Amino acid sequence: MPIRFLFAMLLLCSGLARAAEIRLGSLSLDWPAGYTLKSAQSPFELSGPGGSKVLVTVLRPAAAADSPEALARLNERVERLVTDQATRAGTVVLPLSARTLPDGTRLQFIGSQATGLLQRGSYFLLYVLTSRQGVLALVSFEGRGDALAEHESLQGLFSSVQWTAGDASPQEQMAFTERVAARLRTQLGAETVRVADPLTLKIGDLQANLDRIHAFCRGNAAGCDAEVDRYVQAVAEMQKKAALPPSREALRVVVRTADFVQGASSTGAAKGSFPRQPLVEGLFSLLMLDSPRSARLVSDADCQTLGLTADEAYALGRANLRRELRPMAQAAKPVTPGAFGTLEGDFYESGRVLLHEDWAPLARAQKGVLLVALPAKNLLVYGADDSPAGREALRLLARDLMKRSPGPLSDVLLRWTPEGWQAAP
């Protein structure tokens, strides 16, 4: 049974005879059974099979390695460091080598066999993991035995490397904010984008909060760059199109949380007051103006420009959404109690719940029992078990999906009734 080793946060689950979960920060590795944490201070020390000693040190360079040139310089320094340490430990029998892991992490390793009278028969192995952001993890192994044989036995250790991007300190948050700001400035100009606070940008008259994308990047470093690129492109396009006149064809309805509504009200995201309709406690129906790569909130002024009342705009937004989404009869199949169905699509998928009458055939097929969770903007999960255990299972699934989504929405459960949606306890 493997144990999970994460550098940044320490969590040692004791009492397991074969393995335990050890968490220590921004790196995750699957460690084989037999390793025990001895020191919770950096460098972290573990004891391994046969009395072997393992030291793990995480280093964050003073300057971010955010370019190929910077990473190359960092790799040169690492090579000099590990070669010196291996030479001091004995005769190098495993020459310095390197390979790139599936997530882009660079793995370097070297090994030596001790030749001194007292250390004869001992080995020293040193592994260095360098993330694409320049964070280093040094992992050394010392013990009795043959260096090459021990190296072969450790080949599977680094196959499941995962990084969390950053330690969530104010300094790291500010560095992340500056990084996103720099990308936005290339799209919108330096005078348009400024850093207000860690994880907060001012873009013209609007405020951009980076909390969610930062949380996603901390839990998914491999996908961070691509997600930041998508975010920057969407924000830039939204800013460029904010001044364009609204059109009736672009109206869409969406579901958002009360926190989102409060934030939009305080930051002026809709350029003034905007229509909103409560769905259930904690969730609202809002109107968006859609474009191929972005969307913005519809304001009361937009409705006036279109010559529509709020109710008329909502009716048109629902009709436009229905035409865009795959029909429910094709997209959602009935499930039995204990099973779950999913509806996954684009940014507007969660808005399906605002097409209340479209869910009636599915509810009838499930004997009148239909619960729906909205863990992400592009994802719905539904079930047919309205018992306390069934609701808890659906809610736990929703929360897990929220953690892994760049666009989490809510863990509120909706219960379908002929009269409308209800919040399920």
C-alpha positions as CSV (number, residue, x, y, z in Angstrom):
1,M,0.0,0.0,0.0
2,P,1.7,3.3,-1.1
3,I,2.0,6.3,1.1
4,R,1.5,9.8,-0.2
5,F,4.4,12.2,0.5
6,L,3.4,15.9,0.1
7,F,5.9,18.7,0.8
8,A,4.2,21.9,2.3
9,M,1.7,20.6,4.8
10,L,2.5,17.8,7.3
11,L,-0.2,15.2,8.0
12,L,1.0,11.9,9.5
13,C,-1.7,9.4,9.9
14,S,-0.4,7.0,12.5
15,G,-1.6,3.6,13.5
16,L,-1.2,1.9,10.2
17,A,1.0,-1.1,10.2
18,R,2.0,-1.1,6.5
19,A,1.8,2.5,5.4
20,A,0.8,6.0,6.4
21,E,0.0,9.2,4.6
22,I,2.7,11.8,5.1
23,R,2.1,15.3,3.8
24,L,4.9,17.8,3.7
25,G,4.1,20.5,1.0
26,S,4.1,21.1,-2.7
27,L,5.3,17.8,-4.0
28,S,3.4,14.5,-4.0
29,L,5.2,11.1,-4.4
30,D,3.9,7.6,-3.9
31,W,6.3,6.0,-1.4
32,P,6.4,2.3,-0.9
33,A,5.6,0.7,2.4
34,G,8.3,0.6,5.0
35,Y,9.2,4.2,5.3
36,T,8.7,6.0,8.6
37,L,8.8,9.7,9.3
38,K,11.4,10.5,12.0
39,S,11.7,14.3,11.8
40,A,9.1,16.8,10.9
41,Q,11.7,19.6,10.5
42,S,13.3,20.4,7.2
43,P,15.3,18.5,6.0
44,F,12.7,15.9,6.7
45,E,14.1,12.5,7.7
46,L,12.7,9.1,7.1
47,S,13.9,5.7,7.9
48,G,13.5,3.0,5.2
49,P,13.8,-0.7,4.9
50,G,17.0,-2.2,6.2
51,G,17.8,0.9,8.2
52,S,18.3,3.2,5.2
53,K,18.2,6.9,5.9
54,V,16.3,9.3,3.6
55,L,16.5,13.1,3.8
56,V,14.1,15.3,1.9
57,T,14.7,19.1,1.4
58,V,12.5,21.5,-0.6
59,L,14.2,24.6,-1.9
60,R,12.6,27.7,-3.5
61,P,15.2,29.7,-5.4
62,A,15.3,33.4,-4.6
63,A,14.6,34.3,-8.3
64,A,11.7,32.6,-10.0
65,A,12.8,30.3,-12.9
66,D,10.1,31.5,-15.2
67,S,12.0,31.3,-18.5
68,P,13.9,28.6,-20.3
69,E,17.2,30.6,-19.7
70,A,16.5,30.8,-16.0
71,L,15.7,27.1,-15.8
72,A,18.9,26.3,-17.7
73,R,21.0,28.3,-15.2
74,L,19.3,26.6,-12.3
75,N,20.0,23.1,-13.8
76,E,23.7,24.0,-14.1
77,R,23.9,24.9,-10.5
78,V,22.1,21.8,-9.5
79,E,24.4,19.6,-11.5
80,R,27.5,21.1,-9.8
81,L,25.9,20.6,-6.4
82,V,24.9,17.0,-6.8
83,T,28.2,16.0,-8.5
84,D,30.2,17.5,-5.6
85,Q,28.1,15.7,-3.0
86,A,28.3,12.3,-4.7
87,T,32.1,12.6,-5.2
88,R,32.5,13.4,-1.5
89,A,30.5,10.4,-0.6
90,G,32.6,7.9,-2.5
91,T,33.3,6.6,-6.0
92,V,30.6,7.6,-8.5
93,V,29.2,4.4,-9.9
94,L,25.9,5.9,-11.2
95,P,26.9,8.8,-13.5
96,L,24.8,12.0,-13.4
97,S,21.8,11.5,-15.6
98,A,18.5,13.3,-16.2
99,R,15.1,12.7,-17.7
100,T,11.8,14.5,-17.9
101,L,8.8,13.1,-16.1
102,P,5.3,13.1,-17.7
103,D,4.2,16.3,-15.9
104,G,7.3,18.2,-17.1
105,T,9.3,17.8,-13.9
106,R,13.1,17.4,-14.5
107,L,14.6,14.4,-12.6
108,Q,18.4,14.3,-12.1
109,F,20.1,11.5,-10.2
110,I,23.6,10.3,-9.3
111,G,25.0,7.6,-7.0
112,S,28.2,6.6,-5.4
113,Q,29.7,3.6,-3.5
114,A,31.6,4.3,-0.3
115,T,35.2,3.1,-0.4
116,G,36.4,4.1,3.1
117,L,37.4,1.5,5.6
118,L,34.4,2.2,7.9
119,Q,31.9,3.0,5.2
120,R,32.8,0.2,2.8
121,G,29.6,-1.5,1.5
122,S,27.5,1.7,1.8
123,Y,25.8,3.6,-0.9
124,F,24.7,7.2,-1.5
125,L,22.0,8.1,-3.9
126,L,20.8,11.7,-4.7
127,Y,17.8,12.6,-6.7
128,V,16.8,16.2,-7.6
129,L,13.3,17.1,-8.8
130,T,12.9,20.5,-10.5
131,S,9.4,21.7,-11.2
132,R,8.7,23.9,-14.2
133,Q,8.3,26.8,-11.8
134,G,11.9,26.2,-10.5
135,V,11.0,24.6,-7.1
136,L,13.6,22.0,-6.1
137,A,13.2,18.8,-4.0
138,L,16.4,17.0,-3.0
139,V,15.9,13.4,-2.0
140,S,19.0,11.5,-0.7
141,F,19.2,7.8,0.3
142,E,22.0,6.3,2.4
143,G,22.4,2.7,3.6
144,R,24.2,-0.6,3.3
145,G,24.1,-2.3,-0.1
146,D,24.9,-1.9,-3.7
147,A,24.2,1.6,-5.1
148,L,23.1,0.4,-8.6
149,A,20.8,-2.3,-7.2
150,E,19.2,0.2,-4.8
151,H,18.7,2.7,-7.6
152,E,16.9,0.1,-9.7
153,S,14.6,-0.6,-6.7
154,L,13.6,3.0,-6.5
155,Q,12.7,3.5,-10.2
156,G,9.0,3.5,-9.6
157,L,9.2,6.1,-6.8
158,F,9.0,9.2,-9.0
159,S,6.4,7.9,-11.5
160,S,3.6,9.8,-9.9
161,V,5.1,13.2,-9.2
162,Q,2.5,16.0,-8.6
163,W,3.2,19.5,-7.5
164,T,1.0,22.1,-5.9
165,A,2.0,25.5,-7.2
166,G,3.0,27.6,-4.3
167,D,2.8,27.6,-0.5
168,A,-0.1,30.1,-0.2
169,S,2.0,32.6,1.6
170,P,1.3,36.3,0.9
171,Q,4.6,36.5,-1.0
172,E,3.7,33.5,-3.2
173,Q,0.2,34.9,-3.7
174,M,1.7,38.3,-4.8
175,A,4.1,36.6,-7.2
176,F,1.2,34.7,-8.7
177,T,-0.8,37.9,-9.1
178,E,2.1,39.7,-10.7
179,R,2.5,36.7,-13.1
180,V,-1.1,36.9,-14.2
181,A,-1.0,40.7,-14.4
182,A,2.1,40.6,-16.7
183,R,0.2,38.3,-19.1
184,L,-2.8,40.5,-19.1
185,R,-0.7,43.6,-19.8
186,T,0.6,42.1,-23.0
187,Q,-3.0,41.8,-24.1
188,L,-4.5,45.0,-22.7
189,G,-1.6,47.4,-22.1
190,A,0.3,48.3,-19.0
191,E,-1.9,51.3,-18.1
192,T,-5.1,49.1,-18.0
193,V,-3.9,46.5,-15.5
194,R,-2.6,47.1,-12.0
195,V,-2.2,44.9,-8.9
196,A,-4.4,46.0,-6.1
197,D,-3.7,43.3,-3.5
198,P,-2.5,39.7,-3.5
199,L,-4.9,37.8,-5.8
200,T,-6.7,41.0,-6.8
201,L,-6.3,43.0,-10.0
202,K,-7.8,46.2,-11.2
203,I,-8.6,46.0,-15.0
204,G,-9.9,49.4,-16.0
205,D,-13.0,50.0,-13.9
206,L,-13.4,46.3,-13.1
207,Q,-11.9,44.1,-10.4
208,A,-10.6,40.6,-11.1
209,N,-10.3,38.2,-8.2
210,L,-7.7,35.4,-8.7
211,D,-8.6,33.3,-5.7
212,R,-10.2,30.4,-7.7
213,I,-7.6,30.1,-10.4
214,H,-4.8,30.3,-7.7
215,A,-6.5,27.5,-5.8
216,F,-6.7,25.4,-8.9
217,C,-3.0,26.0,-9.7
218,R,-1.9,25.0,-6.2
219,G,-3.7,21.7,-6.6
220,N,-2.8,21.1,-10.3
221,A,0.5,22.6,-11.2
222,A,0.7,20.6,-14.4
223,G,-2.4,22.2,-15.8
224,C,-1.8,25.7,-14.3
225,D,-0.1,27.3,-17.3
226,A,-2.9,26.3,-19.7
227,E,-5.6,27.4,-17.2
228,V,-3.9,30.8,-16.7
229,D,-3.7,31.2,-20.5
230,R,-7.4,30.5,-20.8
231,Y,-8.2,32.9,-18.0
232,V,-6.1,35.7,-19.5
233,Q,-7.6,35.2,-22.9
234,A,-11.2,35.2,-21.5
235,V,-10.6,38.3,-19.3
236,A,-8.9,40.2,-22.2
237,E,-11.7,39.4,-24.6
238,M,-14.3,40.4,-22.0
239,Q,-12.6,43.7,-21.4
240,K,-12.3,44.4,-25.1
241,K,-16.0,43.6,-25.8
242,A,-17.4,45.3,-22.7
243,A,-18.1,48.4,-24.7
244,L,-19.8,46.6,-27.6
245,P,-23.6,47.0,-27.7
246,P,-25.6,44.0,-26.4
247,S,-27.7,41.8,-28.7
248,R,-30.8,39.7,-28.0
249,E,-29.1,36.6,-29.6
250,A,-26.3,36.8,-27.0
251,L,-28.5,36.5,-23.9
252,R,-28.0,33.4,-21.8
253,V,-29.1,32.5,-18.2
254,V,-26.6,31.1,-15.7
255,V,-26.5,29.9,-12.1
256,R,-24.2,31.6,-9.7
257,T,-23.7,31.7,-5.9
258,A,-24.8,34.5,-3.5
259,D,-21.1,35.2,-3.0
260,F,-20.6,35.8,-6.7
261,V,-23.6,38.2,-6.7
262,Q,-22.3,40.1,-3.8
263,G,-18.8,40.3,-5.4
264,A,-20.2,41.5,-8.7
265,S,-22.3,44.1,-6.9
266,S,-19.2,45.5,-5.0
267,T,-16.8,45.4,-7.9
268,G,-19.0,46.8,-10.6
269,A,-18.6,43.7,-12.9
270,A,-21.9,44.5,-14.6
271,K,-21.2,48.2,-15.0
272,G,-24.1,49.1,-12.8
273,S,-27.0,47.3,-11.2
274,F,-28.1,44.0,-12.8
275,P,-31.1,41.7,-12.9
276,R,-31.0,38.7,-10.6
277,Q,-33.6,36.0,-9.6
278,P,-33.3,33.7,-6.6
279,L,-33.2,30.0,-7.4
280,V,-32.9,28.5,-3.9
281,E,-31.1,29.9,-0.8
282,G,-27.5,30.6,-1.8
283,L,-28.0,30.4,-5.6
284,F,-29.2,32.9,-8.1
285,S,-30.2,33.0,-11.8
286,L,-28.3,35.7,-13.7
287,L,-28.2,36.9,-17.3
288,M,-25.0,36.9,-19.4
289,L,-24.1,38.3,-22.7
290,D,-22.3,35.5,-24.5
291,S,-19.4,35.8,-27.0
292,P,-17.3,33.0,-28.5
293,R,-14.6,33.1,-25.8
294,S,-16.1,35.0,-22.9
295,A,-19.2,36.3,-21.3
296,R,-20.2,39.3,-19.1
297,L,-23.1,40.1,-16.8
298,V,-26.1,41.8,-18.3
299,S,-26.9,45.1,-16.6
300,D,-30.2,46.9,-16.2
301,A,-28.9,49.4,-18.7
302,D,-28.3,46.6,-21.2
303,C,-32.0,45.5,-20.8
304,Q,-33.0,49.1,-21.5
305,T,-30.8,49.2,-24.6
306,L,-32.4,46.0,-25.9
307,G,-35.9,47.3,-25.1
308,L,-36.7,44.4,-22.8
309,T,-38.0,44.1,-19.2
310,A,-36.0,41.8,-16.9
311,D,-38.6,39.1,-17.2
312,E,-38.5,39.3,-21.0
313,A,-34.7,39.2,-21.0
314,Y,-34.8,36.1,-18.8
315,A,-37.3,34.3,-21.1
316,L,-35.2,35.1,-24.1
317,G,-32.0,33.9,-22.2
318,R,-33.7,30.6,-21.4
319,A,-34.8,30.1,-24.9
320,N,-31.3,30.8,-26.3
321,L,-29.8,28.4,-23.8
322,R,-32.2,25.7,-24.7
323,R,-31.4,26.0,-28.4
324,E,-27.7,25.8,-27.6
325,L,-27.7,22.8,-25.2
326,R,-28.1,19.2,-26.2
327,P,-31.7,18.1,-25.6
328,M,-32.3,16.6,-22.1
329,A,-33.8,13.4,-23.6
330,Q,-30.5,12.7,-25.4
331,A,-28.1,14.0,-22.8
332,A,-29.5,12.6,-19.5
333,K,-30.4,8.9,-19.0
334,P,-32.3,7.7,-15.9
335,V,-30.3,6.2,-13.0
336,T,-31.2,3.9,-10.2
337,P,-30.8,4.7,-6.5
338,G,-27.1,4.6,-5.6
339,A,-25.9,5.5,-9.1
340,F,-25.1,8.9,-10.5
341,G,-25.5,10.5,-13.9
342,T,-23.5,13.4,-15.2
343,L,-24.1,16.2,-17.7
344,E,-20.8,17.8,-18.8
345,G,-20.4,20.6,-21.4
346,D,-19.3,24.2,-21.6
347,F,-19.6,27.3,-19.4
348,Y,-23.4,27.2,-19.6
349,E,-24.1,23.5,-18.7
350,S,-25.0,24.2,-15.1
351,G,-27.7,26.6,-16.4
352,R,-29.8,23.6,-17.4
353,V,-31.4,23.7,-14.0
354,L,-33.0,27.0,-15.0
355,L,-34.9,25.0,-17.7
356,H,-37.0,23.4,-15.0
357,E,-39.7,21.9,-17.2
358,D,-37.0,20.1,-19.3
359,W,-36.2,17.9,-16.3
360,A,-39.8,16.5,-15.9
361,P,-39.4,13.4,-18.1
362,L,-36.2,12.4,-16.3
363,A,-37.9,12.8,-12.9
364,R,-40.8,10.7,-14.0
365,A,-38.4,8.0,-15.3
366,Q,-36.8,8.0,-11.8
367,K,-40.1,7.5,-10.1
368,G,-40.4,11.1,-9.2
369,V,-37.0,11.3,-7.4
370,L,-34.4,13.6,-8.8
371,L,-31.6,15.3,-7.0
372,V,-29.1,17.5,-8.8
373,A,-25.7,18.9,-7.7
374,L,-23.9,21.8,-9.5
375,P,-20.2,21.2,-8.6
376,A,-18.9,23.3,-11.5
377,K,-20.1,25.7,-14.1
378,N,-19.7,23.1,-16.8
379,L,-20.8,20.0,-14.8
380,L,-24.0,18.7,-13.3
381,V,-24.4,15.4,-11.3
382,Y,-27.8,13.9,-10.6
383,G,-29.1,10.9,-8.7
384,A,-32.3,9.1,-7.7
385,D,-31.7,8.5,-3.9
386,D,-33.3,11.1,-1.6
387,S,-32.5,9.3,1.6
388,P,-30.0,11.0,4.0
389,A,-27.3,8.6,3.0
390,G,-28.0,9.2,-0.7
391,R,-27.9,12.9,-0.3
392,E,-24.7,12.8,1.6
393,A,-23.1,10.6,-1.0
394,L,-24.1,13.1,-3.8
395,R,-22.9,16.0,-1.7
396,L,-19.5,14.4,-1.0
397,L,-19.1,13.7,-4.7
398,A,-19.9,17.3,-5.6
399,R,-17.4,18.6,-3.1
400,D,-14.7,16.3,-4.5
401,L,-15.4,17.5,-8.0
402,M,-15.3,21.1,-6.8
403,K,-11.8,20.7,-5.5
404,R,-10.6,19.5,-8.9
405,S,-12.4,22.0,-11.1
406,P,-11.0,25.4,-12.2
407,G,-14.5,26.7,-12.1
408,P,-16.2,25.3,-9.0
409,L,-19.7,26.4,-8.3
410,S,-21.6,25.0,-5.3
411,D,-22.3,21.9,-3.1
412,V,-26.0,22.8,-2.7
413,L,-28.3,20.0,-3.7
414,L,-31.4,20.7,-5.7
415,R,-34.6,18.6,-5.4
416,W,-36.9,18.6,-8.4
417,T,-40.6,19.1,-7.8
418,P,-43.4,19.9,-10.3
419,E,-43.6,23.4,-8.8
420,G,-39.9,24.2,-9.0
421,W,-36.5,23.4,-7.4
422,Q,-36.1,23.0,-3.7
423,A,-32.8,23.0,-1.7
424,A,-32.3,19.5,-0.3
425,P,-31.0,19.3,3.3
